mmCIF file of C-alpha atoms in Angstrom:
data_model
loop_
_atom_site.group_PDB
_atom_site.id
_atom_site.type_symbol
_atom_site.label_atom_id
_atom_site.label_comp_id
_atom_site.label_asym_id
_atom_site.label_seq_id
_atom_site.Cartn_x
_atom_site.Cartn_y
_atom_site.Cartn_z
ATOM 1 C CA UNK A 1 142.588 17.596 -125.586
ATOM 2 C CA UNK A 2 143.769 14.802 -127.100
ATOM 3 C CA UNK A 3 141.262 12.524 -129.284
ATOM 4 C CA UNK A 4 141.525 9.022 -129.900
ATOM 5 C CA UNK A 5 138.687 7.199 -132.312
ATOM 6 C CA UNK A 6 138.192 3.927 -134.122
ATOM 7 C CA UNK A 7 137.858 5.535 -137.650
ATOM 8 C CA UNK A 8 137.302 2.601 -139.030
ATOM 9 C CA UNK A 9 133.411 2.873 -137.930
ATOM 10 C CA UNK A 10 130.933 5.829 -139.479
ATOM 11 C CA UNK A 11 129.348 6.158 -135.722
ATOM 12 C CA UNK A 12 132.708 6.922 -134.735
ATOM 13 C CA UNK A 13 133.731 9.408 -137.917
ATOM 14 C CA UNK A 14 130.626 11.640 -136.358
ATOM 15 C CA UNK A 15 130.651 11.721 -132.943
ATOM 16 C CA UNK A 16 134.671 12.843 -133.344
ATOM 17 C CA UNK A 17 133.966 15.020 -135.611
ATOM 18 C CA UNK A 18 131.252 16.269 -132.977
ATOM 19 C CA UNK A 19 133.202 16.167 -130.202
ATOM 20 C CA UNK A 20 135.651 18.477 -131.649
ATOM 21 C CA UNK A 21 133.240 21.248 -132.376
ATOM 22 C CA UNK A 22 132.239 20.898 -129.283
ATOM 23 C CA UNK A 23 135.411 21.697 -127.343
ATOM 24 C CA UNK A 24 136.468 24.339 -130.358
ATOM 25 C CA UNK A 25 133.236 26.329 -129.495
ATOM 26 C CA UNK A 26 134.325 26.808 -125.938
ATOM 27 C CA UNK A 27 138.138 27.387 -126.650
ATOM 28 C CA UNK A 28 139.724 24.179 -125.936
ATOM 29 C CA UNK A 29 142.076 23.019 -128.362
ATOM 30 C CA UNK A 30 142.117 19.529 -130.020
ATOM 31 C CA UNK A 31 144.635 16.909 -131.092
ATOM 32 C CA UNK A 32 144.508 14.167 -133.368
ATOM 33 C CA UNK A 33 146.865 11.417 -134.735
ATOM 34 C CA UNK A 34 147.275 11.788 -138.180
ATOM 35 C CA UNK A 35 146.215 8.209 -139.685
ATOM 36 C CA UNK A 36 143.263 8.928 -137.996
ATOM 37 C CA UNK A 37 143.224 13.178 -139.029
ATOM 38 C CA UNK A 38 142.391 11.572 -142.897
ATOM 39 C CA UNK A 39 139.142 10.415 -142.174
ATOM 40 C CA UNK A 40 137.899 13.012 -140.427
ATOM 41 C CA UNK A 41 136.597 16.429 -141.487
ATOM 42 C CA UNK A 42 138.708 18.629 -139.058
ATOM 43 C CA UNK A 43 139.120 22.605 -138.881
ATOM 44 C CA UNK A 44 142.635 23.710 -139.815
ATOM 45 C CA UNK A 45 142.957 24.646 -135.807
ATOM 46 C CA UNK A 46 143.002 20.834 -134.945
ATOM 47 C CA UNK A 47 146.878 20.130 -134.771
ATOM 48 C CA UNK A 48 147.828 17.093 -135.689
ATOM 49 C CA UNK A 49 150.311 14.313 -134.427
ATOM 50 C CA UNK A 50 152.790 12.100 -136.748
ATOM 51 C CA UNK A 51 152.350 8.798 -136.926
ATOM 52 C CA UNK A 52 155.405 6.925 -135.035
ATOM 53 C CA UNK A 53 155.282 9.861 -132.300
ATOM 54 C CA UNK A 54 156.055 8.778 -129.046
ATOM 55 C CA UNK A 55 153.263 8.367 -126.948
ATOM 56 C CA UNK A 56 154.686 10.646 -124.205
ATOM 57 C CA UNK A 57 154.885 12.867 -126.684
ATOM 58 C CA UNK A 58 152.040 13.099 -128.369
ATOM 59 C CA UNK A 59 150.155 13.826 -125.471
ATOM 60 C CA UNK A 60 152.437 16.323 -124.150
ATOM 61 C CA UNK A 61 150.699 19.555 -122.488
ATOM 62 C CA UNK A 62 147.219 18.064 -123.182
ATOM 63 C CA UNK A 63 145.082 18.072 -120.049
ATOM 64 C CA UNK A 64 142.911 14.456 -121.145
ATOM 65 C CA UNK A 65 142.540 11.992 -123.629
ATOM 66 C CA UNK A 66 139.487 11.512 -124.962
ATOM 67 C CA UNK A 67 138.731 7.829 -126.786
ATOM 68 C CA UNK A 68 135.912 6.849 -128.716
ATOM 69 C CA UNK A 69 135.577 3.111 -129.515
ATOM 70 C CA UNK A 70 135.141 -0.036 -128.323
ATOM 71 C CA UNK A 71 137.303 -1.979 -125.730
ATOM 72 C CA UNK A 72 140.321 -2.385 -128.444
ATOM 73 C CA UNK A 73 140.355 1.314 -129.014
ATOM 74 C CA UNK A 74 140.448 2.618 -125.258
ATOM 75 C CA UNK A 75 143.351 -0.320 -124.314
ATOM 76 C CA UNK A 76 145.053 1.609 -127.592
ATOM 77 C CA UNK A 77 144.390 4.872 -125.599
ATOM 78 C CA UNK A 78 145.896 3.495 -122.662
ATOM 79 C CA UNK A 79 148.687 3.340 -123.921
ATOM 80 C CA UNK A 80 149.327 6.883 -124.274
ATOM 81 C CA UNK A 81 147.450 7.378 -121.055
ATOM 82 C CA UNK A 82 150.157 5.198 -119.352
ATOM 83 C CA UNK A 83 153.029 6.672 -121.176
ATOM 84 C CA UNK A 84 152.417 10.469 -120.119
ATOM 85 C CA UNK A 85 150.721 10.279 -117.312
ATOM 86 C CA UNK A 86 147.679 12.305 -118.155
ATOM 87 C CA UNK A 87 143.841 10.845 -117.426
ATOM 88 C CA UNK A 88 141.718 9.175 -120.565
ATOM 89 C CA UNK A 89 138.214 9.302 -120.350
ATOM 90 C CA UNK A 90 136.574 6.522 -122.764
ATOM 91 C CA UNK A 91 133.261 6.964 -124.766
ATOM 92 C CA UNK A 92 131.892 3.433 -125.321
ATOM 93 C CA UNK A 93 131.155 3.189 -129.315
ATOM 94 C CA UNK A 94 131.257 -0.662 -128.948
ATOM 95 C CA UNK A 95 129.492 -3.487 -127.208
ATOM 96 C CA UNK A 96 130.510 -4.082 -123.148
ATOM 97 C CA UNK A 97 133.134 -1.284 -122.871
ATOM 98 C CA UNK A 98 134.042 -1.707 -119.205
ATOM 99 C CA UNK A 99 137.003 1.077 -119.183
ATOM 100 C CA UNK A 100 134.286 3.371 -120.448
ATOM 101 C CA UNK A 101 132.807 6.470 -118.715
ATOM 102 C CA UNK A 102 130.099 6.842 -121.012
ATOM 103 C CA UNK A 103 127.949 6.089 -123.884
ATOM 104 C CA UNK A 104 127.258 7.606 -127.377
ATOM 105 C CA UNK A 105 124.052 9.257 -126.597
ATOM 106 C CA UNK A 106 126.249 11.461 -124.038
ATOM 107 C CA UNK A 107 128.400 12.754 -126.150
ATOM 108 C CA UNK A 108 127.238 16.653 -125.630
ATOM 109 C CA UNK A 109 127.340 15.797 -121.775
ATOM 110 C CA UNK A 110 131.031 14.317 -122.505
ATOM 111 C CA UNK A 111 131.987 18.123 -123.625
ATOM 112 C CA UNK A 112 130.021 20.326 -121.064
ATOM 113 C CA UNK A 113 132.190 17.961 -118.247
ATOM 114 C CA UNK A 114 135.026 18.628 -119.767
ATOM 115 C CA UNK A 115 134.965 22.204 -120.799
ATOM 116 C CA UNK A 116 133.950 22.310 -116.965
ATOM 117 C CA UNK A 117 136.625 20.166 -115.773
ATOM 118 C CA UNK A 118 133.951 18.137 -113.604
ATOM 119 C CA UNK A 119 135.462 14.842 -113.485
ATOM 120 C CA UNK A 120 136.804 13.096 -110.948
ATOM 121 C CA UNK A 121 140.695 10.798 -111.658
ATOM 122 C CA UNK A 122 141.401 7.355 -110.164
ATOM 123 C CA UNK A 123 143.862 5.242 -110.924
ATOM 124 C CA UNK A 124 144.032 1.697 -112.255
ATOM 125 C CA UNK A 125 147.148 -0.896 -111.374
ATOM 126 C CA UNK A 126 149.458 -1.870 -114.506
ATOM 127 C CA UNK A 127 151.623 -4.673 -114.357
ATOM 128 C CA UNK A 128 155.363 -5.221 -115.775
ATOM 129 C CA UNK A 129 155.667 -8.107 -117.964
ATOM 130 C CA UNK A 130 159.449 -10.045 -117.970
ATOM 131 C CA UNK A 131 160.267 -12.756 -121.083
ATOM 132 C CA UNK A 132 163.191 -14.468 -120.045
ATOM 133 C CA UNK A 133 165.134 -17.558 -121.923
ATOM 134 C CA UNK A 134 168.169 -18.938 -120.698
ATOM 135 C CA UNK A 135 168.313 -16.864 -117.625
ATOM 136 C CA UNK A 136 168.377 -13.318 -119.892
ATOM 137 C CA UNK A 137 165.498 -10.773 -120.170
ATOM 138 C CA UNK A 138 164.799 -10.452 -124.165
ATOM 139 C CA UNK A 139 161.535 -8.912 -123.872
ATOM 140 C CA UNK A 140 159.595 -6.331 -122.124
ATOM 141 C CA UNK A 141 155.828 -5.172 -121.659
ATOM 142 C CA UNK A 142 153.448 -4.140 -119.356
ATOM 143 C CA UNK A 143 149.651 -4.526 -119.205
ATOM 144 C CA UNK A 144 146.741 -3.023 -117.747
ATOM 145 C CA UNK A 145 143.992 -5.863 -118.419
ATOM 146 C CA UNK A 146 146.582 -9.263 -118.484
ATOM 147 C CA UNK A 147 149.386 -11.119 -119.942
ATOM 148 C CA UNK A 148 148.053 -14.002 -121.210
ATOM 149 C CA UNK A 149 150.569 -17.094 -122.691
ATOM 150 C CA UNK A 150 149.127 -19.086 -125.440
ATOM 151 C CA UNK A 151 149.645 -21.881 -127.449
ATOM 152 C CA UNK A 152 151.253 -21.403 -130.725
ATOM 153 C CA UNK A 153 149.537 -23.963 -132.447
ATOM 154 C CA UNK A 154 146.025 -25.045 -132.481
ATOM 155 C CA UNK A 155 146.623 -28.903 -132.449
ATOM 156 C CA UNK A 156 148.754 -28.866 -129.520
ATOM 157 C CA UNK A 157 148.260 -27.857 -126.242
ATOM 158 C CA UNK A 158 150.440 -25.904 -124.503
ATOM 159 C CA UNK A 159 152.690 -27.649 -121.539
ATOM 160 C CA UNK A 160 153.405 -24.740 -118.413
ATOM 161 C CA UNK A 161 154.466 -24.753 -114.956
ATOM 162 C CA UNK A 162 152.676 -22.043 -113.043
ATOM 163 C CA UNK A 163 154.609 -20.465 -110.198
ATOM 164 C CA UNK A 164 153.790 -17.918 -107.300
ATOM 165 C CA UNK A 165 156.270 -16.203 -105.397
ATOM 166 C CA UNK A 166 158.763 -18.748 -106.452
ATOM 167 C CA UNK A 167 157.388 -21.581 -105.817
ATOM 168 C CA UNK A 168 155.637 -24.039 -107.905
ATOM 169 C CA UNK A 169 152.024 -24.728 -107.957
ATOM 170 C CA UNK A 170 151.412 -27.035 -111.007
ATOM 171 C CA UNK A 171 152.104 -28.145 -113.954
ATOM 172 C CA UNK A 172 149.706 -29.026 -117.024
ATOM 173 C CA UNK A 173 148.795 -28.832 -120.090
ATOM 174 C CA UNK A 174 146.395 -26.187 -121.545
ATOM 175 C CA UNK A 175 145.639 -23.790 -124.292
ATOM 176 C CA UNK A 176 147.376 -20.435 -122.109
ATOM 177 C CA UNK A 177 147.225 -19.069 -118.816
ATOM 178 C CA UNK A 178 146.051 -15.214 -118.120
ATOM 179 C CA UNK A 179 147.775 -13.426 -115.093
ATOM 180 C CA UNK A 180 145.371 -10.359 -114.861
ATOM 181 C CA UNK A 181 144.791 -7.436 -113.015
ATOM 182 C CA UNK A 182 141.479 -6.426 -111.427
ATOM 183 C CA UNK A 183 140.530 -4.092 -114.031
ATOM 184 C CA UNK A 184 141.326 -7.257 -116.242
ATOM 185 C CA UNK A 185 139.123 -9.420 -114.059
ATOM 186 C CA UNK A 186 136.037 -8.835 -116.353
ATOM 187 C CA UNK A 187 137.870 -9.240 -119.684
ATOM 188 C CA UNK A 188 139.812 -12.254 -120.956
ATOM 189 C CA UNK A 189 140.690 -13.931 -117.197
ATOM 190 C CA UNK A 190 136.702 -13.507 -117.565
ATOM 191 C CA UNK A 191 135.833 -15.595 -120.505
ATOM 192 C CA UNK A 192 138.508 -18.015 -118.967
ATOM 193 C CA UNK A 193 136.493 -18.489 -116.085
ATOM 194 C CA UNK A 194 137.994 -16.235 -113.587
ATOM 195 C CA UNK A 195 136.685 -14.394 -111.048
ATOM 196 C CA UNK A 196 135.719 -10.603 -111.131
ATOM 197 C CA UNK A 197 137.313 -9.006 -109.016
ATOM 198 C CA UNK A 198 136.287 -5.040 -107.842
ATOM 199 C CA UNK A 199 138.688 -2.285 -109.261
ATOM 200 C CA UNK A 200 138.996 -1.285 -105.687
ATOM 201 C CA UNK A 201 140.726 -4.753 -104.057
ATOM 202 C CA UNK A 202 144.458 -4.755 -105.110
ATOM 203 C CA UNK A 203 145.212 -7.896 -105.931
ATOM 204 C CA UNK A 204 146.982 -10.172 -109.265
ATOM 205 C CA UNK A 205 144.929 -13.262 -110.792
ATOM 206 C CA UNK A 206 146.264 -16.127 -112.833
ATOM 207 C CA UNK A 207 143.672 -18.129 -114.844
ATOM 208 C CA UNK A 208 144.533 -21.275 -116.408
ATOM 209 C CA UNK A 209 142.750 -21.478 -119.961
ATOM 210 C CA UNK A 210 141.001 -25.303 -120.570
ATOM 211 C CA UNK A 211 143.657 -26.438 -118.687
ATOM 212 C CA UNK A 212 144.022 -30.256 -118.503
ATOM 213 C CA UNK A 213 144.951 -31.365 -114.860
ATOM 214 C CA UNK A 214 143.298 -31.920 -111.354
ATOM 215 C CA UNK A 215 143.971 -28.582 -109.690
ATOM 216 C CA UNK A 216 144.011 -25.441 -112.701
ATOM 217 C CA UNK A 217 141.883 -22.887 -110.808
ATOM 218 C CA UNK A 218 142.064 -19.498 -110.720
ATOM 219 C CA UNK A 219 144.326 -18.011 -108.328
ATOM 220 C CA UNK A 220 144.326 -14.485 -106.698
ATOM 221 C CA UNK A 221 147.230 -13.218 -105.064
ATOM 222 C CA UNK A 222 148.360 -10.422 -103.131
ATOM 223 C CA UNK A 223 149.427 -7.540 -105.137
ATOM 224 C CA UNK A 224 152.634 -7.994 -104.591
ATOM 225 C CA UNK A 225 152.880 -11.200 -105.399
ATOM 226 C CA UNK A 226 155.051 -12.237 -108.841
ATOM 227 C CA UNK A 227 153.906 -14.705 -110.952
ATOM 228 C CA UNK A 228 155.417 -16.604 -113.528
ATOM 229 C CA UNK A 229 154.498 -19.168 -116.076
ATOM 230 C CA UNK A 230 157.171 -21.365 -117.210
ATOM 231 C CA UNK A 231 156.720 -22.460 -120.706
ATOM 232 C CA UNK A 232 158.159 -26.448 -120.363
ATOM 233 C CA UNK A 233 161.310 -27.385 -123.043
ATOM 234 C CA UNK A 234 159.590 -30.037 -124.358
ATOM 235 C CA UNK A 235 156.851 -27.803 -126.137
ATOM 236 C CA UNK A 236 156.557 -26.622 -129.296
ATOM 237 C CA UNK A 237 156.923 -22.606 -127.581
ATOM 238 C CA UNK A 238 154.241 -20.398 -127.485
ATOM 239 C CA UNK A 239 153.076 -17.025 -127.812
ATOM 240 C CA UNK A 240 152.569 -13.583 -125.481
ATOM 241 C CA UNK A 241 150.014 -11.276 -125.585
ATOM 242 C CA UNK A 242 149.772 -8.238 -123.827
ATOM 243 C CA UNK A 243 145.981 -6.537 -123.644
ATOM 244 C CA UNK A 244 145.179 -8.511 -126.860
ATOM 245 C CA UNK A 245 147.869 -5.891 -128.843
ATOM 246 C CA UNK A 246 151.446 -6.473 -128.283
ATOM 247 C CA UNK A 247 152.787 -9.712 -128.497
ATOM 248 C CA UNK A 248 155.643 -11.590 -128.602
ATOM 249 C CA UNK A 249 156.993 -15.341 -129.495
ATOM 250 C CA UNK A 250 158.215 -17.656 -126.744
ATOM 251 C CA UNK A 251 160.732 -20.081 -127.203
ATOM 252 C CA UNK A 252 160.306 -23.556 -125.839
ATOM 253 C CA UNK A 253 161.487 -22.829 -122.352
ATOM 254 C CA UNK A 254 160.929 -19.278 -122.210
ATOM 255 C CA UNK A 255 160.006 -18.297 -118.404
ATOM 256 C CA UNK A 256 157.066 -15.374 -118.689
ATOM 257 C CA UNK A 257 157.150 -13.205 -115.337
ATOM 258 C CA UNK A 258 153.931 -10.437 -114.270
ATOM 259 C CA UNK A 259 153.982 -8.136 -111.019
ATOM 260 C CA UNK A 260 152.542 -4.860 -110.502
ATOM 261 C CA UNK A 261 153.664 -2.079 -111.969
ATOM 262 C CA UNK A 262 154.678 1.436 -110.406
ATOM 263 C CA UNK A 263 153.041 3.227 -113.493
ATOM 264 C CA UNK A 264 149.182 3.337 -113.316
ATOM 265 C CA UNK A 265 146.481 4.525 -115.641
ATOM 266 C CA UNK A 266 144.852 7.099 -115.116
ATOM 267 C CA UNK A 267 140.711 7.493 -115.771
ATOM 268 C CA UNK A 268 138.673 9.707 -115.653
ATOM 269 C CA UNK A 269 135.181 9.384 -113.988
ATOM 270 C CA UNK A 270 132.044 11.393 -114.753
ATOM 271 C CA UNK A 271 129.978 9.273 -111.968
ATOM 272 C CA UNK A 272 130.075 7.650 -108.703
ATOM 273 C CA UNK A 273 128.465 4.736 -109.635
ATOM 274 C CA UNK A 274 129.297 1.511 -107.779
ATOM 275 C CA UNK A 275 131.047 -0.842 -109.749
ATOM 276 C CA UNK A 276 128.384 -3.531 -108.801
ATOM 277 C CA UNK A 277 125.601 -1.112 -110.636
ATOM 278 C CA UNK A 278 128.589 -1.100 -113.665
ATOM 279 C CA UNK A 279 128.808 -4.333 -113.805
ATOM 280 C CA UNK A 280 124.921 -5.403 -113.822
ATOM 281 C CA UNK A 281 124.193 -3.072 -116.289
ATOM 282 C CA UNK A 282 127.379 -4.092 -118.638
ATOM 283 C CA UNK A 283 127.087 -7.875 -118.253
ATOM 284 C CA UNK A 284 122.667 -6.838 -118.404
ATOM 285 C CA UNK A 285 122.470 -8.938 -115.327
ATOM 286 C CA UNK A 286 118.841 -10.052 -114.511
ATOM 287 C CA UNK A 287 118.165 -8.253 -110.835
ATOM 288 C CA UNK A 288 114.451 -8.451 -110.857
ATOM 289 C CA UNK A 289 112.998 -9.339 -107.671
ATOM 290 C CA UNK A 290 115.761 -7.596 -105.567
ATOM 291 C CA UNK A 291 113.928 -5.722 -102.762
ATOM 292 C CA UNK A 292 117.155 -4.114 -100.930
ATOM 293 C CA UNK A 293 117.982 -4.312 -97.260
ATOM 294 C CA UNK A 294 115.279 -2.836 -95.135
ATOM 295 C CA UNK A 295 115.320 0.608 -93.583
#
């Protein structure tokens, strides 16, 4: 197994170091990054992985990846997730966690599934991420939560023309736009006023952020749809982000395009819970008073 944790928290120094006793006991090996290998307390069996390593690499002939952390540490997961192909099953060490399978206090339940193989995998649409200036690709991402362009300045707002499909749909001024994916839906297209959008419905958003104009709503699309946000020549540029980790600068004029990916990630699942029960209990939704449909 391959183990992922936000060393930079105590919580998270123990339950690693548990977790990895755990799957020793029962014969399972474990693998660590090395930045991370220093602040833990490992047996000399744990191998561990250079810093710099690939991320197809690292992973290679591991069976999961196991993250502990909050939502910044299982996107960093994802990434090596994405890269080889094999599931990650997130233990929520942070505050909403939505990519999360389970919580701290289920850590011992986390090994007895996975010694047992008892999950379930599903997989979660990615999307490819295009900066173009001057008609030329000069830089390439992908996502699995959104793309957001931003404004690279605070006192100025950022002037875009949003475009589905290739066509145009408006133009105005705004602090960044988010083009999401439904796992996305409850993260930063979230806070931007978007709508959530079930893991289940295939489907891309694009979520204007305090946009100033008459029509800046949220937009879902088909999944197939390609959006693009056109960053206007006229502003001062702006910036990229990519799941709130990878970014990149954008020229005034720089043309940002998002469409779905062939590469998913992969998750594991310990439960069949509805996402509507995941998302009450996230978000700590008041639901008093609900009596159910009658039988």
């Amino acid at each position: 197994m391959f183990l992922i944790t936000h060393t930079g928290r105590p919580a998270a120094v123990r339950s690693a170091e548990l977790v990895i006793q755990g799957l020793l006991r029962n014969g399972i090996g474990a693998r660590v990054l090395a930045q991370e290998a220093a602040d833990l307390t490992l047996p000399p069996s744990v191998r561990t992985v250079a810093d710099g390593e690939p991320c197809e690499k690292a992973v290679e002939g591991c069976e999961l990846i196991v993250v502990l952390g909050g939502d910044g540490t299982l996107l960093r997961g994802a990434e090596f997730a994405r890269a080889s192909g094999v599931p990650m099953l997130g233990v929520n060490l942070g505050r909403v966690g939505f990519l999360a399978e389970a919580e701290r206090d289920d850590l011992d339940k986390v090994v007895r599934r996975v010694v047992a193989r008892s999950y379930e995998v599903e997989e979660r649409m990615t999307v490819d991420v295009l900066v173009l200036s001057d008609g030329d690709v000069v830089h390439r991402d992908w996502a699995l939560n959104e793309a957001s362009v931003e404004k690279a300045a605070r006192e100025r707002m950022l002037e875009v023309v949003a475009e589905v499909d290739g066509r145009p749909v408006s133009r105005f001024g705004c602090d960044g736009v988010v083009c999401a994916t439904p796992t996305g839906s409850t993260a930063y297209a979230f806070s931007a006023g978007g709508p959530v959008v079930w893991p289940e419905v295939e489907a891309l958003l694009l979520v204007p952020i305090s946009a100033h104009a008459l029509f800046a709503k949220p937009l879902v699309t088909t999944p197939d749809s390609v959006l693009a946000v056109e960053v206007q020549p006229q502003t001062q540029g702006g910036v990229l982000w990519c799941d709130g980790r990878r970014t990149a600068e954008l020229p005034a004029g720089a043309r940002v395009e998002v469409r779905r990916s062939a590469v998913p990630v992969r998750l594991a699942r310990l439960h069949h819970a509805s996402f509507t029960d995941r998302l009450v209990a996230k978000f700590a939704l008041p639901v008093a008073g609900w009596r159910g449909a009658p039988h």
